[in-house]
Short mmCIF file of C-alpha atoms in Angstrom, two decimals:
data_model
loop_
_atom_site.label_atom_id
_atom_site.label_comp_id
_atom_site.label_asym_id
_atom_site.label_seq_id
_atom_site.Cartn_x
_atom_site.Cartn_y
_atom_site.Cartn_z
CA MET A 294 26.48 14.40 -19.54
CA LYS A 295 24.24 11.34 -19.37
CA LYS A 296 26.09 8.20 -18.38
CA ALA A 297 25.25 4.79 -19.84
CA SER A 298 23.42 2.17 -17.80
CA SER A 299 23.86 -0.65 -20.36
CA LEU A 300 26.27 -1.73 -23.08
CA SER A 301 23.57 -0.92 -25.62
CA GLU A 302 23.80 2.74 -24.61
CA LEU A 303 27.56 2.52 -25.20
CA GLY A 304 26.95 1.49 -28.81
CA PHE A 305 27.11 -2.31 -28.56
CA ASP A 306 24.39 -4.14 -30.48
CA ALA A 307 22.35 -6.26 -28.06
CA ASP A 308 20.70 -8.42 -30.74
CA GLY A 309 22.04 -11.94 -30.53
CA ALA A 310 24.62 -10.94 -27.95
CA SER A 311 24.27 -14.22 -26.08
CA SER A 312 24.78 -16.40 -29.16
CA GLY A 313 28.53 -16.39 -28.66
CA PHE A 314 28.10 -18.01 -25.26
CA PHE A 315 25.15 -20.36 -25.68
CA ARG A 316 23.74 -22.58 -28.38
CA PRO A 317 20.37 -24.36 -28.32
CA VAL A 318 20.05 -28.02 -27.37
CA ALA A 319 19.50 -30.26 -30.41
CA ASP A 320 15.97 -31.66 -30.50
CA GLY A 321 15.83 -34.24 -33.29
CA GLY A 322 16.28 -31.66 -35.97
CA SER A 323 13.27 -29.58 -34.94
CA THR A 324 13.58 -25.88 -34.24
CA PRO A 325 13.79 -25.18 -30.49
CA THR A 326 10.92 -23.12 -29.11
CA SER A 327 11.43 -20.73 -26.25
CA HIS A 328 9.26 -21.16 -23.20
CA ARG A 329 7.07 -18.14 -22.66
CA ARG A 330 5.25 -17.30 -19.49
CA ARG A 331 3.27 -14.26 -18.53
CA LEU A 332 5.62 -11.73 -16.95
CA THR A 333 4.60 -9.67 -13.93
CA LYS A 334 5.07 -5.90 -14.01
CA ILE A 335 4.77 -3.53 -11.07
CA SER A 336 4.93 0.25 -11.43
CA VAL A 337 5.73 2.63 -8.57
CA ILE A 338 4.69 6.24 -9.13
CA GLY A 339 6.69 8.51 -6.87
CA ALA A 340 10.39 7.84 -6.21
CA GLY A 341 10.61 9.53 -2.84
CA ASN A 342 11.54 7.82 0.42
CA VAL A 343 8.31 5.82 0.57
CA GLY A 344 8.24 4.88 -3.11
CA MET A 345 11.84 3.68 -3.12
CA ALA A 346 11.41 1.69 0.11
CA ILE A 347 8.46 -0.06 -1.54
CA ALA A 348 10.39 -0.68 -4.77
CA GLN A 349 13.42 -2.01 -2.90
CA THR A 350 11.34 -4.36 -0.75
CA ILE A 351 9.41 -5.68 -3.76
CA LEU A 352 12.68 -6.17 -5.61
CA THR A 353 14.32 -8.21 -2.85
CA ARG A 354 11.20 -10.36 -2.43
CA ASP A 355 11.28 -11.41 -6.10
CA MET A 356 7.70 -10.42 -6.86
CA ALA A 357 8.05 -8.93 -10.32
CA ASP A 358 9.82 -9.50 -13.62
CA GLU A 359 9.79 -5.77 -14.35
CA ILE A 360 9.60 -2.74 -12.08
CA ALA A 361 8.88 0.68 -13.58
CA LEU A 362 9.68 3.80 -11.58
CA VAL A 363 8.05 7.16 -12.33
CA ASP A 364 8.84 10.55 -10.83
CA ALA A 365 8.78 14.18 -11.92
CA VAL A 366 12.43 14.76 -10.94
CA ALA A 367 14.37 13.14 -13.77
CA ASP A 368 17.90 13.17 -12.32
CA LYS A 369 16.91 11.75 -8.95
CA LEU A 370 14.75 9.14 -10.65
CA ARG A 371 17.59 7.94 -12.88
CA GLY A 372 19.94 7.90 -9.90
CA GLU A 373 17.57 5.71 -7.92
CA MET A 374 17.18 3.31 -10.84
CA LEU A 375 20.95 3.05 -11.40
CA ASP A 376 21.57 2.50 -7.70
CA LEU A 377 19.24 -0.51 -7.77
CA GLN A 378 20.54 -1.78 -11.11
CA HIS A 379 24.09 -1.83 -9.76
CA ALA A 380 22.98 -4.42 -7.18
CA ALA A 381 21.92 -6.83 -9.94
CA ALA A 382 24.54 -9.44 -8.97
CA PHE A 383 22.96 -9.79 -5.54
CA LEU A 384 19.29 -9.78 -6.52
CA PRO A 385 16.75 -11.80 -8.52
CA ARG A 386 16.77 -11.00 -12.25
CA VAL A 387 14.37 -8.08 -12.64
CA ARG A 388 14.17 -5.52 -15.43
CA LEU A 389 14.26 -2.01 -13.98
CA VAL A 390 13.05 0.93 -16.04
CA SER A 391 12.30 4.54 -15.21
CA ASP A 392 10.87 7.63 -16.85
CA THR A 393 9.09 10.86 -16.09
CA ASP A 394 6.44 9.77 -18.63
CA LEU A 395 3.70 7.45 -17.39
CA ALA A 396 3.89 5.57 -20.70
CA VAL A 397 6.67 3.53 -19.07
CA THR A 398 4.00 1.88 -16.90
CA ARG A 399 2.21 0.33 -19.91
CA GLY A 400 1.07 -3.22 -19.25
CA SER A 401 1.37 -3.05 -15.46
CA ASP A 402 -0.29 -5.70 -13.34
CA LEU A 403 -0.07 -3.50 -10.26
CA ALA A 404 0.38 0.28 -10.12
CA ILE A 405 1.39 1.67 -6.73
CA VAL A 406 0.89 5.41 -6.26
CA THR A 407 2.99 7.12 -3.60
CA ALA A 408 3.23 10.55 -5.25
CA GLY A 409 1.71 13.43 -3.36
CA ALA A 410 2.09 17.11 -2.60
CA ARG A 411 3.82 18.01 0.65
CA GLN A 412 2.04 20.18 3.16
CA ILE A 413 3.20 23.79 3.24
CA PRO A 414 3.60 25.27 6.75
CA GLY A 415 0.29 26.87 7.70
CA GLU A 416 -1.58 25.19 4.84
CA SER A 417 -5.03 23.81 5.62
CA ARG A 418 -5.66 20.08 5.27
CA LEU A 419 -8.39 20.81 2.72
CA ASN A 420 -6.04 22.87 0.53
CA LEU A 421 -3.44 20.10 0.67
CA LEU A 422 -6.12 17.60 -0.29
CA GLN A 423 -7.22 19.71 -3.26
CA ARG A 424 -3.62 19.98 -4.49
CA ASN A 425 -3.27 16.21 -4.27
CA VAL A 426 -6.52 15.76 -6.18
CA ALA A 427 -5.12 18.01 -8.92
CA LEU A 428 -2.01 15.81 -9.03
CA PHE A 429 -4.12 12.64 -9.19
CA ARG A 430 -6.07 14.10 -12.13
CA LYS A 431 -2.77 13.99 -14.05
CA ILE A 432 -1.65 10.57 -12.82
CA VAL A 433 -4.64 8.26 -12.47
CA PRO A 434 -6.38 8.59 -15.88
CA ALA A 435 -3.01 8.13 -17.60
CA LEU A 436 -2.30 5.01 -15.52
CA ALA A 437 -5.72 3.60 -16.36
CA GLU A 438 -5.14 4.25 -20.06
CA GLN A 439 -1.73 2.57 -20.07
CA SER A 440 -2.83 -0.44 -18.00
CA PRO A 441 -6.62 -0.87 -18.19
CA GLU A 442 -6.52 -4.28 -16.45
CA ALA A 443 -4.19 -3.25 -13.61
CA LEU A 444 -4.82 -3.16 -9.90
CA LEU A 445 -4.39 0.30 -8.35
CA LEU A 446 -2.81 0.47 -4.89
CA ILE A 447 -2.88 3.95 -3.36
CA VAL A 448 -0.37 4.86 -0.65
CA SER A 449 -0.39 8.68 -0.87
CA ASN A 450 -2.01 10.48 2.06
CA PRO A 451 -4.73 11.15 3.03
CA VAL A 452 -4.98 7.61 1.70
CA ASP A 453 -8.70 6.92 2.23
CA VAL A 454 -9.89 10.05 0.42
CA LEU A 455 -7.29 9.67 -2.33
CA THR A 456 -8.33 6.06 -2.87
CA TYR A 457 -11.86 7.36 -3.43
CA VAL A 458 -10.41 9.94 -5.85
CA ALA A 459 -8.45 7.25 -7.73
CA TRP A 460 -11.58 5.10 -8.00
CA LYS A 461 -13.57 7.97 -9.48
CA LEU A 462 -10.83 9.10 -11.87
CA SER A 463 -9.84 5.63 -13.08
CA GLY A 464 -13.28 4.28 -13.90
CA PHE A 465 -12.10 0.94 -12.50
CA PRO A 466 -14.42 -1.29 -10.47
CA ALA A 467 -14.01 -0.72 -6.73
CA SER A 468 -12.54 -4.20 -6.32
CA ARG A 469 -9.45 -3.10 -8.30
CA VAL A 470 -8.79 0.15 -6.41
CA ILE A 471 -7.30 -0.38 -2.96
CA GLY A 472 -5.73 1.91 -0.38
CA SER A 473 -2.89 0.81 1.90
CA GLY A 474 -5.15 1.99 4.72
CA THR A 475 -4.54 0.66 8.22
CA ASN A 476 -2.42 -2.33 7.19
CA LEU A 477 0.60 -0.61 8.76
CA ASP A 478 -1.41 0.79 11.70
CA SER A 479 -2.49 -2.77 12.50
CA SER A 480 1.14 -3.93 12.39
CA ARG A 481 2.10 -1.19 14.85
CA PHE A 482 -0.82 -2.24 17.05
CA ARG A 483 0.24 -5.89 16.93
CA PHE A 484 3.85 -4.94 17.67
CA LEU A 485 2.92 -3.08 20.87
CA LEU A 486 0.73 -5.95 22.06
CA ALA A 487 3.31 -8.58 21.12
CA GLU A 488 6.04 -6.77 23.05
CA HIS A 489 3.81 -6.65 26.12
CA LEU A 490 2.74 -10.30 25.84
CA GLN A 491 6.23 -11.48 24.80
CA VAL A 492 5.01 -13.29 21.69
CA ASN A 493 5.71 -12.94 17.98
CA ALA A 494 3.69 -10.13 16.38
CA GLN A 495 2.59 -12.59 13.68
CA ASP A 496 0.74 -14.55 16.36
CA VAL A 497 -1.32 -11.55 17.45
CA GLN A 498 -4.66 -11.16 15.66
CA ALA A 499 -5.62 -7.51 16.03
CA TYR A 500 -6.97 -4.87 13.67
CA MET A 501 -7.11 -1.13 13.40
CA VAL A 502 -9.95 -0.15 11.05
CA GLY A 503 -11.62 2.98 9.72
CA GLU A 504 -9.57 6.01 8.73
CA HIS A 505 -5.81 5.83 8.40
CA GLY A 506 -5.48 8.74 10.75
CA ASP A 507 -6.78 10.29 13.93
CA SER A 508 -10.21 8.62 13.90
CA SER A 509 -8.95 5.05 13.38
CA VAL A 510 -10.67 2.41 15.50
CA ALA A 511 -8.89 -0.29 17.51
CA ILE A 512 -10.96 -3.48 17.50
CA TRP A 513 -10.31 -4.77 21.02
CA SER A 514 -13.29 -7.12 21.10
CA SER A 515 -11.87 -9.60 18.58
CA MET A 516 -8.18 -9.37 19.49
CA SER A 517 -6.67 -12.78 20.17
CA VAL A 518 -3.46 -14.76 20.62
CA ALA A 519 -3.47 -18.51 19.97
CA GLY A 520 -7.25 -18.40 19.77
CA MET A 521 -7.55 -16.83 23.24
CA PRO A 522 -9.31 -13.47 23.69
CA VAL A 523 -6.63 -11.07 24.86
CA LEU A 524 -8.65 -8.21 26.31
CA LYS A 525 -10.36 -10.40 28.91
CA SER A 526 -7.03 -11.85 29.98
CA LEU A 527 -5.38 -8.43 30.20
CA ARG A 528 -8.18 -7.03 32.32
CA GLU A 529 -8.04 -10.00 34.66
CA SER A 530 -4.30 -9.63 35.16
CA HIS A 531 -4.04 -5.82 34.98
CA GLN A 532 -6.74 -3.75 36.62
CA SER A 533 -5.30 -0.68 34.86
CA PHE A 534 -6.67 -1.84 31.48
CA ASP A 535 -9.71 0.43 31.61
CA GLU A 536 -11.19 2.46 28.74
CA GLU A 537 -8.75 5.29 29.34
CA ALA A 538 -5.78 2.90 29.08
CA LEU A 539 -7.15 1.35 25.87
CA GLU A 540 -7.55 4.78 24.31
CA GLY A 541 -3.97 5.57 25.34
CA ILE A 542 -2.73 2.51 23.45
CA ARG A 543 -4.79 3.43 20.37
CA ARG A 544 -3.40 6.95 20.55
CA ALA A 545 0.15 5.58 20.77
CA VAL A 546 -0.44 3.60 17.57
CA VAL A 547 -1.79 6.68 15.77
CA ASP A 548 1.07 8.87 17.01
CA SER A 549 3.86 6.37 16.30
CA ALA A 550 4.32 7.59 12.73
CA TYR A 551 4.70 11.16 13.97
CA GLU A 552 7.39 9.99 16.38
CA VAL A 553 9.35 8.34 13.56
CA ILE A 554 9.00 11.48 11.43
CA SER A 555 10.19 13.69 14.29
CA LEU A 556 13.26 11.47 14.77
CA LYS A 557 14.37 10.70 11.18
CA GLY A 558 12.33 13.11 9.08
CA TYR A 559 10.09 10.59 7.32
CA THR A 560 8.76 7.03 7.48
CA SER A 561 9.87 4.49 4.90
CA TRP A 562 10.83 0.95 5.90
CA ALA A 563 7.66 -0.11 7.67
CA ILE A 564 5.40 1.21 4.89
CA GLY A 565 7.72 -0.46 2.38
CA TYR A 566 7.21 -3.86 4.01
CA SER A 567 3.50 -3.20 4.48
CA VAL A 568 2.88 -2.40 0.82
CA ALA A 569 5.10 -5.26 -0.34
CA SER A 570 2.96 -7.65 1.72
CA LEU A 571 -0.14 -6.28 -0.02
CA ALA A 572 1.50 -6.65 -3.42
CA ALA A 573 2.35 -10.29 -2.66
CA SER A 574 -1.19 -11.10 -1.54
CA LEU A 575 -2.61 -9.50 -4.67
CA LEU A 576 -0.28 -10.74 -7.38
CA ARG A 577 0.31 -14.20 -5.92
CA ASP A 578 -3.42 -14.67 -5.31
CA GLN A 579 -2.80 -15.57 -1.68
CA HIS A 580 -6.32 -14.79 -0.41
CA ARG A 581 -4.80 -13.28 2.74
CA ILE A 582 -6.78 -10.92 4.96
CA HIS A 583 -5.49 -7.36 5.24
CA PRO A 584 -7.09 -4.24 6.74
CA VAL A 585 -7.04 -2.01 3.67
CA SER A 586 -9.07 0.90 2.38
CA VAL A 587 -12.04 -0.43 0.40
CA LEU A 588 -15.46 0.84 -0.64
CA ALA A 589 -17.31 0.48 2.67
CA SER A 590 -20.86 1.52 1.71
CA GLY A 591 -23.42 -0.57 3.59
CA PHE A 592 -21.01 -2.10 6.09
CA HIS A 593 -21.62 -1.71 9.83
CA GLY A 594 -24.37 0.86 9.38
CA ILE A 595 -22.48 3.11 6.95
CA PRO A 596 -25.17 4.49 4.61
CA ALA A 597 -25.33 2.67 1.27
CA ASP A 598 -25.30 5.98 -0.63
CA HIS A 599 -22.06 7.12 1.05
CA GLU A 600 -19.33 6.01 -1.35
CA VAL A 601 -16.64 6.18 1.29
CA PHE A 602 -13.36 4.27 1.35
CA LEU A 603 -11.98 3.20 4.71
CA SER A 604 -10.14 0.21 6.13
CA LEU A 605 -11.88 -3.07 6.84
CA PRO A 606 -10.37 -6.59 6.85
CA ALA A 607 -10.48 -7.68 3.21
CA ARG A 608 -9.51 -10.87 1.39
CA LEU A 609 -7.04 -10.01 -1.36
CA GLY A 610 -6.16 -11.93 -4.51
CA ARG A 611 -5.21 -11.53 -8.15
CA ALA A 612 -8.58 -9.94 -8.95
CA GLY A 613 -8.18 -7.36 -6.16
CA VAL A 614 -10.63 -7.26 -3.26
CA LEU A 615 -12.30 -10.68 -3.19
CA GLY A 616 -14.51 -9.91 -0.20
CA VAL A 617 -14.76 -7.94 3.04
CA ALA A 618 -15.02 -9.67 6.39
CA GLU A 619 -18.28 -9.18 8.28
CA MET A 620 -16.65 -8.41 11.62
CA GLU A 621 -18.61 -8.64 14.84
CA LEU A 622 -18.17 -5.25 16.48
CA THR A 623 -19.34 -3.94 19.80
CA GLU A 624 -21.83 -1.11 19.56
CA GLU A 625 -19.11 1.34 20.64
CA GLU A 626 -16.71 0.07 17.97
CA ALA A 627 -19.41 0.31 15.30
CA ARG A 628 -20.31 3.82 16.45
CA ARG A 629 -16.69 4.94 16.19
CA LEU A 630 -16.37 3.35 12.75
CA ARG A 631 -19.49 5.19 11.51
CA ARG A 632 -18.11 8.43 12.93
CA SER A 633 -14.84 7.83 11.06
CA ALA A 634 -16.81 7.13 7.87
CA LYS A 635 -18.83 10.34 8.32
CA THR A 636 -15.66 12.43 8.59
CA LEU A 637 -14.18 10.85 5.46
CA TRP A 638 -17.41 11.21 3.49
CA GLU A 639 -17.65 14.89 4.35
CA ASN A 640 -14.14 15.39 2.95
CA CYS A 641 -15.06 13.50 -0.21
CA GLN A 642 -18.13 15.69 -0.71
CA LEU A 643 -15.91 18.77 -0.90
CA LEU A 644 -14.05 17.47 -3.96
CA ASP A 645 -16.79 17.71 -6.59
CA LEU A 646 -15.99 14.38 -8.24
#
């Protein structure tokens, strides 16, 4: 039996319900007019561990007037919505809605896609990718139809290739289709360095770019703290900071997600905060720089005819990607980035989009 989540569902008429408690302020006999502002709506597609961590973080940071949750599993979806609704007394006033139908996302300013097929033991990466593409064929065109002016933020993995897929299927300009990319990888990178240097991670300027995955590139050459180049200082104070050591640190960043998964079964909180930070930069027009998956054709020697999405530091605002930073890379860093782009482009070519 379906339980009620509001008095309206229990048969009480909601129209004019507040009139018994409040009356308008007299204004010289004129009829009061209600102030209307444009409301902000965020939709999260996929109510699994990642999707709900994102929704919960966005909710507590008071970023939206309405949050729509979509998932294929109706009972779990309604349970997640009710669980959040029951915390209403402790949270900003936000309308929470949910449905298995993507029509509930109509009028979204930002649509965040976390839905994805899980890998079957022994399944090839390509087969998993093709199953996710089939899922995106159902999700993305419907999202675009319901919210033709929305920003699309892709979190599902493999995020770079699926951001390319979402761009192709949506028909949106590339500036409005963004992948979460290496925003979280860069936070993990900054955390490791901050712990070693005993500073706040927010004071470490360091980026991981390229693929969100095994071929990601750590940009050591531009890493800094308080305007000071860190790599030079580390090498002067620690002779062990050779190329092998640097690769070990990059590998630790890449493998850190696998460690979390092996310990608790999944990742959720860090990606929740990462995506919420992207949502804030986009919807609040903050013009902050984030390493996110963007159309990278023509950057750093990537061929202009390779429509590949990978992470580069990008300025984000209400219109989406406002620009991509022209980073100064060493030749080795640029070579690794082009190699990462080549791998991603080869995967995209297999999809026949």
